Amino acid sequence: MVDMSNVKLRIENIVASVDLFAQLNLEKVIEICPNSKYNPEEFPGIICRFEVPKVALLIFSSGKLVVTGAKSVDDIKNAVNKLTEMLRTKVGTQFTKPPQIDIQNMVFSGDIGVEFNLDAVALSLPNCEYEPEQFPGVIYRVKDPKAVILLFSSGKIVCSGAKSENDAWEAVKKLLRELEKYGLVEEEEEW
């Protein structure tokens, strides 16, 4: 049995959609956004990069945003607060209500701490794909919570599609239960 206290997960990226509940004049917004790009012929929004917190924002005239590159939910909240404050004080934007932030995807990297024979995993485990000529890991799909886990022979994993850290942990626990159920994880010996 894999000791869950040895399993490590680290947030690599969080993507969120945001509604600011205000129309934006992108010609004015581009003037106040440092490290940004706006070419409406190529893309209908502003691509803005903040150094602190280190995120990228796609800003649309509808007042909708996509925030990516965050390492925590607080990074997203801080970036949205920073942008709304800039819009309020420098452009005079009026907001009808507080921003609505919806986490769309969280990506975690991790290590189960056990090596695997991926051929055996792919033959035994349901809901997985393995084509080593195309990709060196097993793709395991979890239905609830909805997530995809990439499992590598080294025991390293990538979990994406989770909407919270708790969902990622639940998905990893389900994978580990399946691996144990099919005898793909060695029982730890007591010394």
Coordinates of N, CA, C and O in Angstrom, one line a residue:
M1 N 0.8 -1.2 0.0 CA 0.0 0.0 0.0 C 0.9 1.2 0.0 O 1.8 1.3 0.7
V2 N 0.5 2.2 -0.8 CA 1.3 3.4 -0.9 C 0.9 4.3 0.3 O -0.3 4.5 0.5
D3 N 1.9 4.8 1.0 CA 1.6 5.7 2.1 C 1.3 7.1 1.6 O 2.2 7.7 1.0
M4 N 0.1 7.5 1.7 CA -0.3 8.8 1.2 C 0.5 10.0 1.7 O 0.6 11.0 1.0
S5 N 1.1 9.8 2.9 CA 1.9 10.9 3.4 C 3.2 11.1 2.6 O 3.8 12.1 2.7
N6 N 3.6 10.1 1.8 CA 4.8 10.2 1.0 C 4.4 10.7 -0.4 O 5.3 11.1 -1.1
V7 N 3.1 10.8 -0.7 CA 2.8 11.3 -2.0 C 2.8 12.9 -2.0 O 2.2 13.5 -1.1
K8 N 3.5 13.4 -2.9 CA 3.6 14.9 -3.0 C 2.9 15.4 -4.2 O 3.0 14.9 -5.3
L9 N 2.1 16.5 -4.1 CA 1.5 17.2 -5.2 C 1.9 18.7 -5.1 O 1.9 19.3 -4.0
R10 N 2.2 19.2 -6.3 CA 2.6 20.7 -6.3 C 1.8 21.3 -7.4 O 1.8 20.8 -8.6
I11 N 1.2 22.5 -7.2 CA 0.5 23.2 -8.2 C 1.4 23.8 -9.2 O 2.4 24.4 -8.8
E12 N 1.2 23.5 -10.5 CA 2.0 24.0 -11.6 C 1.3 25.2 -12.3 O 2.0 26.1 -12.8
N13 N 0.0 25.1 -12.3 CA -0.8 26.1 -13.1 C -2.2 26.1 -12.7 O -2.8 25.0 -12.4
I14 N -2.8 27.3 -12.6 CA -4.3 27.4 -12.4 C -4.8 28.3 -13.5 O -4.2 29.4 -13.7
V15 N -5.9 27.9 -14.1 CA -6.6 28.7 -15.0 C -8.0 29.0 -14.5 O -8.7 28.2 -14.0
A16 N -8.3 30.3 -14.6 CA -9.6 30.8 -14.1 C -10.3 31.7 -15.1 O -9.6 32.4 -15.8
S17 N -11.6 31.6 -15.1 CA -12.4 32.6 -15.9 C -12.9 33.6 -14.9 O -13.2 33.2 -13.8
V18 N -13.0 34.8 -15.3 CA -13.5 35.9 -14.4 C -14.5 36.8 -15.1 O -14.3 37.1 -16.3
D19 N -15.5 37.2 -14.4 CA -16.4 38.2 -15.0 C -16.3 39.4 -14.1 O -16.5 39.3 -12.9
L20 N -15.9 40.5 -14.7 CA -15.8 41.8 -13.9 C -17.1 42.5 -13.8 O -17.2 43.5 -13.1
F21 N -18.1 42.1 -14.6 CA -19.4 42.8 -14.6 C -19.3 44.3 -15.0 O -19.8 45.2 -14.3
A22 N -18.5 44.5 -16.0 CA -18.3 45.9 -16.6 C -17.8 45.7 -18.0 O -17.1 44.8 -18.3
Q23 N -18.3 46.6 -18.9 CA -17.8 46.7 -20.2 C -16.5 47.4 -20.2 O -16.3 48.4 -19.4
L24 N -15.5 47.0 -21.0 CA -14.2 47.7 -21.0 C -13.9 48.2 -22.4 O -14.1 47.6 -23.4
N25 N -13.3 49.4 -22.4 CA -12.8 50.0 -23.6 C -11.3 49.6 -23.7 O -10.4 50.1 -23.0
L26 N -11.0 48.6 -24.5 CA -9.7 48.0 -24.6 C -8.6 49.0 -25.0 O -7.4 48.9 -24.6
E27 N -9.0 50.1 -25.8 CA -8.0 51.1 -26.2 C -7.5 51.9 -25.0 O -6.3 52.2 -24.9
K28 N -8.4 52.1 -24.0 CA -8.0 52.7 -22.8 C -7.2 51.8 -21.9 O -6.3 52.1 -21.2
V29 N -7.7 50.5 -21.8 CA -7.1 49.5 -20.9 C -5.7 49.2 -21.3 O -4.8 49.1 -20.4
I30 N -5.4 49.2 -22.6 CA -4.0 48.8 -23.0 C -3.0 49.9 -22.5 O -1.9 49.6 -22.2
E31 N -3.5 51.1 -22.4 CA -2.6 52.2 -21.9 C -2.2 52.1 -20.5 O -1.1 52.6 -20.1
I32 N -2.9 51.4 -19.7 CA -2.6 51.3 -18.2 C -2.0 49.9 -17.9 O -1.6 49.7 -16.7
C33 N -2.0 49.0 -18.8 CA -1.5 47.6 -18.5 C 0.0 47.5 -18.9 O 0.3 47.5 -20.1
P34 N 0.9 47.3 -18.0 CA 2.3 47.1 -18.3 C 2.4 45.7 -19.0 O 1.6 44.8 -18.7
N35 N 3.5 45.5 -19.7 CA 3.8 44.2 -20.3 C 2.6 43.6 -21.0 O 2.2 42.5 -20.8
S36 N 1.9 44.4 -21.9 CA 0.7 43.9 -22.6 C 0.8 44.1 -24.1 O 1.6 44.9 -24.6
K37 N -0.1 43.4 -24.7 CA -0.1 43.4 -26.2 C -1.6 43.4 -26.6 O -2.4 42.7 -26.0
Y38 N -1.9 44.2 -27.6 CA -3.3 44.3 -28.1 C -3.2 44.5 -29.6 O -2.7 45.5 -30.1
N39 N -3.7 43.5 -30.4 CA -3.8 43.6 -31.8 C -5.1 43.0 -32.2 O -5.2 41.8 -32.4
P40 N -6.2 43.8 -32.3 CA -7.5 43.3 -32.5 C -7.7 42.5 -33.8 O -8.6 41.7 -33.9
E41 N -6.8 42.7 -34.8 CA -6.9 41.9 -36.0 C -6.5 40.5 -35.8 O -6.9 39.6 -36.5
E42 N -5.6 40.3 -34.8 CA -5.1 39.0 -34.5 C -5.9 38.2 -33.4 O -6.1 37.1 -33.5
F43 N -6.2 39.0 -32.4 CA -6.9 38.5 -31.2 C -7.8 39.5 -30.6 O -7.3 40.7 -30.4
P44 N -9.0 39.2 -30.2 CA -10.0 40.2 -29.7 C -9.7 40.7 -28.3 O -10.6 41.5 -27.8
G45 N -8.7 40.3 -27.7 CA -8.4 40.8 -26.3 C -7.0 41.3 -26.1 O -6.1 41.1 -26.9
I46 N -6.8 41.8 -24.9 CA -5.5 42.2 -24.5 C -4.8 41.1 -23.8 O -5.4 40.4 -23.0
I47 N -3.5 40.8 -24.1 CA -2.7 39.9 -23.4 C -1.8 40.7 -22.5 O -1.0 41.5 -22.9
C48 N -2.1 40.5 -21.2 CA -1.4 41.3 -20.2 C -0.6 40.4 -19.2 O -1.2 39.3 -18.8
R49 N 0.6 40.7 -18.9 CA 1.4 39.9 -18.0 C 1.7 40.7 -16.7 O 2.2 41.8 -16.8
F50 N 1.4 40.2 -15.6 CA 1.8 40.8 -14.3 C 3.0 40.0 -13.8 O 3.1 38.8 -13.9
E51 N 4.0 40.8 -13.2 CA 5.1 40.1 -12.6 C 4.8 39.7 -11.2 O 5.3 38.7 -10.7
V52 N 4.0 40.5 -10.5 CA 3.5 40.2 -9.1 C 2.0 40.4 -9.0 O 1.6 41.5 -9.1
P53 N 1.3 39.3 -8.8 CA 1.6 37.9 -8.9 C 2.0 37.6 -10.4 O 1.4 38.2 -11.3
K54 N 2.8 36.5 -10.5 CA 3.2 36.2 -11.9 C 2.1 35.4 -12.6 O 2.0 34.2 -12.4
V55 N 1.3 36.1 -13.4 CA 0.2 35.5 -14.1 C 0.1 36.2 -15.5 O 0.7 37.3 -15.7
A56 N -0.6 35.6 -16.4 CA -1.0 36.2 -17.6 C -2.5 36.4 -17.6 O -3.3 35.5 -17.1
L57 N -3.0 37.5 -18.1 CA -4.5 37.8 -18.2 C -4.9 38.0 -19.6 O -4.2 38.8 -20.3
L58 N -5.9 37.4 -20.1 CA -6.6 37.8 -21.3 C -7.8 38.6 -20.9 O -8.6 38.2 -20.2
I59 N -7.8 39.9 -21.4 CA -8.8 40.8 -21.0 C -9.7 41.1 -22.3 O -9.2 41.6 -23.3
F60 N -11.0 41.0 -22.1 CA -11.9 41.2 -23.2 C -12.8 42.4 -23.0 O -13.1 42.7 -21.8
S61 N -13.3 43.0 -24.0 CA -14.2 44.2 -23.9 C -15.5 43.9 -23.1 O -16.1 44.8 -22.5
S62 N -15.9 42.6 -23.1 CA -17.1 42.2 -22.4 C -16.9 42.3 -20.8 O -17.9 42.1 -20.1
G63 N -15.7 42.5 -20.4 CA -15.4 42.5 -19.0 C -15.0 41.1 -18.5 O -14.9 40.8 -17.3
K64 N -14.9 40.2 -19.4 CA -14.5 38.8 -19.1 C -13.0 38.7 -19.2 O -12.4 39.3 -20.0
L65 N -12.5 37.8 -18.3 CA -11.0 37.6 -18.3 C -10.7 36.1 -18.3 O -11.6 35.3 -17.8
V66 N -9.5 35.8 -18.7 CA -9.0 34.4 -18.4 C -7.7 34.7 -17.7 O -6.8 35.5 -18.2
V67 N -7.4 34.1 -16.6 CA -6.2 34.3 -15.8 C -5.5 32.9 -15.8 O -6.1 31.9 -15.5
T68 N -4.2 32.9 -16.2 CA -3.5 31.7 -16.3 C -2.1 31.9 -15.7 O -1.6 33.0 -15.7
G69 N -1.4 30.8 -15.4 CA -0.1 30.8 -14.9 C 0.0 30.9 -13.4 O 1.1 30.9 -12.8
A70 N -1.1 31.0 -12.7 CA -1.1 31.2 -11.2 C -0.6 29.9 -10.5 O -0.9 28.8 -11.0
K71 N 0.0 30.1 -9.4 CA 0.4 28.9 -8.6 C -0.5 28.7 -7.4 O -0.3 27.8 -6.6
S72 N -1.4 29.7 -7.2 CA -2.4 29.5 -6.1 C -3.6 30.3 -6.4 O -3.6 31.2 -7.3
V73 N -4.7 30.0 -5.7 CA -6.0 30.7 -5.9 C -5.8 32.1 -5.5 O -6.4 33.1 -6.0
D74 N -5.0 32.3 -4.4 CA -4.7 33.7 -3.9 C -4.0 34.5 -5.0 O -4.3 35.7 -5.1
D75 N -3.1 33.9 -5.8 CA -2.5 34.6 -6.9 C -3.6 35.2 -7.9 O -3.5 36.3 -8.4
I76 N -4.6 34.3 -8.2 CA -5.7 34.8 -9.1 C -6.4 35.9 -8.5 O -6.7 36.9 -9.1
K77 N -6.8 35.7 -7.2 CA -7.6 36.8 -6.5 C -6.8 38.1 -6.5 O -7.3 39.2 -6.8
N78 N -5.5 38.0 -6.2 CA -4.6 39.2 -6.1 C -4.5 39.9 -7.5 O -4.5 41.1 -7.6
A79 N -4.4 39.1 -8.6 CA -4.3 39.6 -9.9 C -5.5 40.3 -10.3 O -5.5 41.4 -10.9
V80 N -6.7 39.7 -10.0 CA -8.0 40.3 -10.3 C -8.2 41.6 -9.5 O -8.6 42.6 -10.1
N81 N -7.8 41.6 -8.3 CA -7.9 42.8 -7.4 C -7.0 43.9 -8.0 O -7.4 45.1 -8.0
K82 N -5.8 43.5 -8.4 CA -4.8 44.5 -8.9 C -5.4 45.1 -10.2 O -5.4 46.3 -10.4
L83 N -5.9 44.3 -11.1 CA -6.5 44.8 -12.4 C -7.7 45.7 -12.1 O -7.8 46.8 -12.7
T84 N -8.6 45.2 -11.2 CA -9.8 46.0 -11.0 C -9.5 47.4 -10.4 O -10.1 48.4 -10.7
E85 N -8.5 47.4 -9.5 CA -8.1 48.7 -8.9 C -7.5 49.6 -9.9 O -7.7 50.8 -10.0
M86 N -6.6 49.0 -10.9 CA -6.1 49.8 -12.0 C -7.2 50.4 -12.8 O -7.2 51.6 -13.2
L87 N -8.2 49.5 -13.2 CA -9.3 50.0 -14.0 C -10.1 51.1 -13.3 O -10.6 52.0 -14.0
R88 N -10.4 50.9 -12.0 CA -11.2 51.9 -11.3 C -10.5 53.2 -11.2 O -11.0 54.3 -11.4
T89 N -9.2 53.2 -10.8 CA -8.5 54.4 -10.5 C -7.9 55.1 -11.8 O -7.9 56.4 -11.8
K90 N -7.5 54.4 -12.8 CA -6.8 55.0 -13.9 C -7.7 55.1 -15.1 O -7.5 56.0 -16.0
V91 N -8.8 54.3 -15.2 CA -9.7 54.4 -16.4 C -11.1 54.9 -16.0 O -11.9 55.3 -16.8
G92 N -11.4 54.8 -14.7 CA -12.7 55.2 -14.2 C -13.8 54.1 -14.4 O -15.0 54.5 -14.4
T93 N -13.4 52.9 -14.5 CA -14.4 51.8 -14.8 C -15.3 51.6 -13.5 O -14.8 51.6 -12.4
Q94 N -16.6 51.5 -13.8 CA -17.6 51.3 -12.7 C -18.0 49.8 -12.8 O -18.3 49.3 -13.9
F95 N -17.9 49.2 -11.7 CA -18.3 47.7 -11.6 C -19.6 47.6 -10.9 O -19.9 48.2 -9.9
T96 N -20.5 46.8 -11.5 CA -21.9 46.6 -10.9 C -21.9 45.7 -9.7 O -22.8 45.8 -8.9
K97 N -20.9 44.8 -9.6 CA -20.8 43.9 -8.5 C -19.4 43.3 -8.4 O -18.6 43.5 -9.4
P98 N -19.0 42.7 -7.3 CA -17.7 42.1 -7.2 C -17.4 41.1 -8.3 O -18.3 40.4 -8.8
P99 N -16.1 41.0 -8.7 CA -15.8 40.0 -9.7 C -16.1 38.6 -9.3 O -16.1 38.2 -8.2
Q100 N -16.6 37.8 -10.3 CA -16.9 36.4 -10.1 C -15.7 35.6 -10.7 O -15.4 35.7 -11.9
I101 N -15.0 34.8 -9.9 CA -13.9 34.0 -10.3 C -14.3 32.5 -10.3 O -14.8 32.0 -9.3
D102 N -14.1 31.9 -11.4 CA -14.4 30.4 -11.5 C -13.1 29.7 -11.9 O -12.6 29.9 -13.0
I103 N -12.7 28.8 -11.1 CA -11.5 28.0 -11.4 C -11.9 27.0 -12.5 O -12.9 26.2 -12.3
Q104 N -11.2 27.0 -13.6 CA -11.5 26.1 -14.7 C -10.7 24.8 -14.8 O -11.1 23.8 -15.2
N105 N -9.4 25.0 -14.4 CA -8.5 23.9 -14.4 C -7.3 24.1 -13.5 O -6.8 25.3 -13.4
M106 N -6.9 23.1 -12.8 CA -5.7 23.1 -12.0 C -4.8 22.0 -12.5 O -5.3 20.9 -12.7
V107 N -3.5 22.3 -12.6 CA -2.5 21.3 -13.0 C -1.5 21.1 -11.9 O -1.0 22.0 -11.4
F108 N -1.3 19.8 -11.5 CA -0.4 19.5 -10.4 C 0.6 18.5 -10.9 O 0.3 17.7 -11.8
S109 N 1.8 18.6 -10.4 CA 2.8 17.5 -10.7 C 3.0 16.8 -9.3 O 2.8 17.4 -8.3
G110 N 3.5 15.6 -9.4 CA 3.6 14.9 -8.1 C 4.5 13.7 -8.3 O 5.0 13.3 -9.4
D111 N 4.6 13.0 -7.2 CA 5.4 11.7 -7.2 C 4.8 10.8 -6.2 O 4.6 11.1 -5.0
I112 N 4.4 9.6 -6.7 CA 3.8 8.6 -5.9 C 4.9 7.9 -5.0 O 4.6 7.3 -4.0
G113 N 6.1 7.9 -5.5 CA 7.2 7.3 -4.7 C 7.4 5.8 -5.0 O 8.1 5.2 -4.2
V114 N 6.7 5.3 -6.0 CA 6.8 3.9 -6.4 C 7.0 3.8 -7.9 O 6.4 4.6 -8.6
E115 N 7.9 2.9 -8.4 CA 8.0 2.7 -9.8 C 7.0 1.7 -10.3 O 6.5 0.9 -9.6
F116 N 6.6 1.9 -11.6 CA 5.6 1.1 -12.2 C 6.0 0.4 -13.5 O 6.8 1.0 -14.3
N117 N 5.5 -0.8 -13.8 CA 5.6 -1.4 -15.1 C 4.3 -0.9 -15.8 O 3.2 -1.3 -15.6
L118 N 4.5 0.1 -16.8 CA 3.3 0.7 -17.4 C 2.6 -0.3 -18.3 O 1.4 -0.1 -18.5
D119 N 3.3 -1.3 -18.9 CA 2.5 -2.3 -19.7 C 1.5 -3.0 -18.8 O 0.4 -3.2 -19.2
A120 N 2.0 -3.4 -17.6 CA 1.1 -4.1 -16.7 C -0.1 -3.2 -16.2 O -1.2 -3.6 -16.1
V121 N 0.2 -1.9 -16.0 CA -0.8 -1.0 -15.5 C -1.8 -0.8 -16.6 O -3.0 -0.9 -16.4
A122 N -1.4 -0.6 -17.9 CA -2.3 -0.4 -19.0 C -3.2 -1.6 -19.3 O -4.3 -1.5 -19.6
L123 N -2.6 -2.8 -19.0 CA -3.4 -4.1 -19.3 C -4.4 -4.3 -18.2 O -5.5 -4.9 -18.4
S124 N -4.2 -3.8 -17.0 CA -5.0 -4.1 -15.8 C -6.0 -3.0 -15.5 O -7.2 -3.3 -15.1
L125 N -5.6 -1.8 -15.6 CA -6.4 -0.6 -15.1 C -7.5 -0.2 -16.1 O -7.2 0.0 -17.3
P126 N -8.7 -0.1 -15.7 CA -9.8 0.5 -16.6 C -9.6 2.0 -16.7 O -8.8 2.6 -16.0
N127 N -10.2 2.5 -17.7 CA -10.2 4.0 -18.0 C -8.8 4.5 -18.2 O -8.5 5.6 -17.8
C128 N -8.0 3.8 -18.9 CA -6.6 4.3 -19.2 C -6.3 4.0 -20.6 O -6.8 3.2 -21.3
E129 N -5.3 4.8 -21.1 CA -4.7 4.7 -22.4 C -3.2 4.6 -22.3 O -2.6 5.3 -21.4
Y130 N -2.6 3.8 -23.1 CA -1.1 3.8 -23.1 C -0.6 3.4 -24.5 O -0.9 2.3 -25.0
E131 N 0.0 4.3 -25.1 CA 0.7 4.1 -26.4 C 2.1 4.7 -26.3 O 2.4 5.8 -26.6
P132 N 3.0 3.8 -25.9 CA 4.4 4.2 -25.6 C 5.1 4.8 -26.8 O 6.0 5.6 -26.6
E133 N 4.7 4.5 -28.0 CA 5.3 5.0 -29.2 C 5.0 6.5 -29.3 O 5.7 7.3 -30.0
Q134 N 3.8 6.9 -28.8 CA 3.4 8.3 -28.9 C 3.6 9.1 -27.6 O 3.8 10.3 -27.7
F135 N 3.5 8.5 -26.5 CA 3.6 9.2 -25.2 C 4.1 8.2 -24.1 O 3.6 7.1 -24.0
P136 N 5.1 8.6 -23.3 CA 5.8 7.7 -22.4 C 5.0 7.4 -21.1 O 5.6 6.9 -20.2
G137 N 3.8 7.8 -21.0 CA 3.0 7.6 -19.8 C 1.6 7.0 -20.0 O 1.1 7.1 -21.1
V138 N 1.1 6.5 -18.9 CA -0.3 6.0 -19.0 C -1.2 7.2 -18.7 O -1.0 8.0 -17.8
I139 N -2.3 7.3 -19.5 CA -3.3 8.4 -19.3 C -4.4 7.7 -18.6 O -5.1 6.9 -19.2
Y140 N -4.7 8.1 -17.4 CA -5.7 7.6 -16.6 C -6.8 8.6 -16.3 O -6.5 9.7 -15.9
R141 N -8.1 8.3 -16.7 CA -9.2 9.2 -16.6 C -10.0 8.9 -15.4 O -10.5 7.8 -15.2
V142 N -10.2 9.9 -14.5 CA -11.1 9.8 -13.3 C -12.4 10.5 -13.6 O -12.4 11.6 -14.1
K143 N -13.5 9.8 -13.4 CA -14.8 10.4 -13.7 C -15.3 11.4 -12.6 O -15.9 12.4 -12.9
D144 N -15.1 11.0 -11.4 CA -15.6 11.9 -10.3 C -14.6 11.9 -9.1 O -14.5 10.8 -8.5
P145 N -13.9 12.9 -8.8 CA -14.0 14.2 -9.5 C -13.3 14.1 -10.9 O -12.4 13.3 -11.1
K146 N -13.8 14.9 -11.9 CA -13.3 14.8 -13.2 C -11.8 15.3 -13.3 O -11.5 16.4 -12.9
A147 N -10.9 14.4 -13.7 CA -9.5 14.7 -13.8 C -8.8 13.7 -14.7 O -9.4 12.6 -14.9
V148 N -7.7 14.1 -15.2 CA -6.8 13.2 -15.9 C -5.5 13.1 -15.2 O -4.9 14.1 -14.9
I149 N -5.0 11.9 -15.0 CA -3.7 11.7 -14.4 C -2.8 11.0 -15.4 O -3.1 10.0 -16.0
L150 N -1.6 11.6 -15.6 CA -0.6 11.0 -16.4 C 0.4 10.3 -15.4 O 0.9 10.9 -14.5
L151 N 0.5 9.0 -15.6 CA 1.4 8.2 -14.7 C 2.6 7.7 -15.5 O 2.5 7.1 -16.6
F152 N 3.8 8.0 -15.0 CA 5.0 7.6 -15.6 C 5.7 6.5 -14.8 O 5.4 6.3 -13.6
S153 N 6.5 5.7 -15.5 CA 7.1 4.5 -14.9 C 7.9 4.9 -13.6 O 8.0 4.1 -12.7
S154 N 8.4 6.1 -13.5 CA 9.2 6.5 -12.3 C 8.3 6.7 -11.1 O 8.8 7.0 -10.0
G155 N 7.0 6.7 -11.3 CA 6.1 7.1 -10.2 C 5.7 8.5 -10.2 O 4.9 9.0 -9.4
K156 N 6.3 9.3 -11.1 CA 5.9 10.7 -11.2 C 4.5 10.8 -11.9 O 4.2 10.0 -12.7
I157 N 3.7 11.8 -11.5 CA 2.4 12.0 -12.1 C 2.2 13.5 -12.4 O 2.8 14.3 -11.9
V158 N 1.3 13.7 -13.3 CA 0.7 15.0 -13.6 C -0.8 14.8 -13.6 O -1.4 13.9 -14.2
C159 N -1.4 15.7 -12.8 CA -2.9 15.6 -12.7 C -3.5 16.9 -13.2 O -3.0 18.0 -12.8
S160 N -4.4 16.8 -14.2 CA -5.0 18.1 -14.7 C -6.5 17.9 -14.8 O -7.0 16.8 -14.8
G161 N -7.1 19.0 -14.9 CA -8.6 19.0 -15.1 C -9.3 19.2 -13.7 O -10.5 19.4 -13.7
A162 N -8.6 19.1 -12.6 CA -9.2 19.2 -11.3 C -9.6 20.7 -11.1 O -8.9 21.6 -11.7
K163 N -10.6 20.9 -10.4 CA -11.1 22.3 -10.1 C -10.7 22.8 -8.7 O -10.9 23.9 -8.4
S164 N -10.1 21.9 -7.9 CA -9.6 22.3 -6.6 C -8.5 21.3 -6.2 O -8.3 20.2 -6.8
E165 N -7.7 21.7 -5.2 CA -6.6 20.9 -4.7 C -7.2 19.6 -4.1 O -6.7 18.5 -4.3
N166 N -8.4 19.7 -3.4 CA -9.1 18.6 -2.9 C -9.5 17.6 -4.0 O -9.3 16.4 -3.8
D167 N -10.0 18.1 -5.1 CA -10.3 17.2 -6.2 C -9.1 16.5 -6.8 O -9.2 15.3 -7.1
A168 N -8.0 17.1 -6.8 CA -6.7 16.5 -7.3 C -6.4 15.3 -6.4 O -6.0 14.2 -6.8
W169 N -6.4 15.6 -5.1 CA -6.1 14.6 -4.1 C -7.0 13.4 -4.2 O -6.6 12.2 -4.1
E170 N -8.3 13.7 -4.4 CA -9.3 12.6 -4.5 C -9.0 11.8 -5.7 O -9.2 10.5 -5.7
A171 N -8.7 12.4 -6.8 CA -8.4 11.7 -8.1 C -7.2 10.8 -7.9 O -7.1 9.6 -8.3
V172 N -6.1 11.3 -7.2 CA -4.9 10.5 -7.0 C -5.2 9.3 -6.1 O -4.8 8.2 -6.3
K173 N -6.1 9.6 -5.0 CA -6.4 8.5 -4.1 C -7.2 7.4 -4.9 O -6.9 6.2 -4.7
K174 N -8.1 7.8 -5.9 CA -8.8 6.8 -6.7 C -7.8 6.0 -7.5 O -7.9 4.8 -7.7
L175 N -6.8 6.7 -8.1 CA -5.8 6.0 -8.9 C -5.1 5.0 -8.0 O -4.9 3.8 -8.4
L176 N -4.6 5.4 -6.9 CA -3.9 4.5 -6.0 C -4.7 3.3 -5.5 O -4.2 2.2 -5.5
R177 N -6.0 3.5 -5.2 CA -6.9 2.4 -4.9 C -7.0 1.4 -6.0 O -7.0 0.2 -5.8
E178 N -7.1 1.9 -7.3 CA -7.2 1.0 -8.4 C -5.9 0.3 -8.6 O -5.9 -0.9 -8.9
L179 N -4.8 1.0 -8.4 CA -3.4 0.3 -8.6 C -3.3 -0.8 -7.5 O -2.8 -1.9 -7.8
E180 N -3.8 -0.6 -6.3 CA -3.7 -1.6 -5.3 C -4.6 -2.7 -5.5 O -4.3 -3.9 -5.4
K181 N -5.9 -2.4 -6.0 CA -6.9 -3.4 -6.3 C -6.4 -4.4 -7.3 O -6.7 -5.6 -7.2
Y182 N -5.6 -4.0 -8.3 CA -5.1 -4.8 -9.3 C -3.7 -5.4 -9.1 O -3.1 -5.9 -10.0
G183 N -3.2 -5.1 -7.8 CA -1.9 -5.7 -7.4 C -0.7 -5.0 -8.2 O 0.3 -5.6 -8.4
L184 N -0.9 -3.8 -8.5 CA 0.1 -3.1 -9.3 C 1.1 -2.2 -8.4 O 2.0 -1.7 -8.8
V185 N 0.7 -2.2 -7.1 CA 1.5 -1.5 -6.1 C 2.0 -2.5 -5.1 O 1.2 -3.3 -4.6
E186 N 3.3 -2.6 -4.8 CA 3.8 -3.5 -3.9 C 3.4 -3.1 -2.5 O 3.4 -1.9 -2.1
E187 N 3.0 -4.1 -1.7 CA 2.7 -3.8 -0.3 C 4.0 -3.5 0.4 O 5.0 -4.2 0.2
E188 N 4.0 -2.4 1.2 CA 5.2 -2.1 2.0 C 5.4 -3.1 3.1 O 4.4 -3.5 3.8
E189 N 6.6 -3.6 3.3 CA 6.9 -4.5 4.3 C 7.2 -3.8 5.6 O 7.7 -2.7 5.7
E190 N 6.7 -4.4 6.7 CA 6.9 -3.8 8.0 C 8.3 -4.4 8.5 O 8.6 -5.6 8.4
W191 N 9.1 -3.5 9.0 CA 10.5 -4.0 9.5 C 10.4 -4.2 11.0 O 10.0 -3.6 11.8

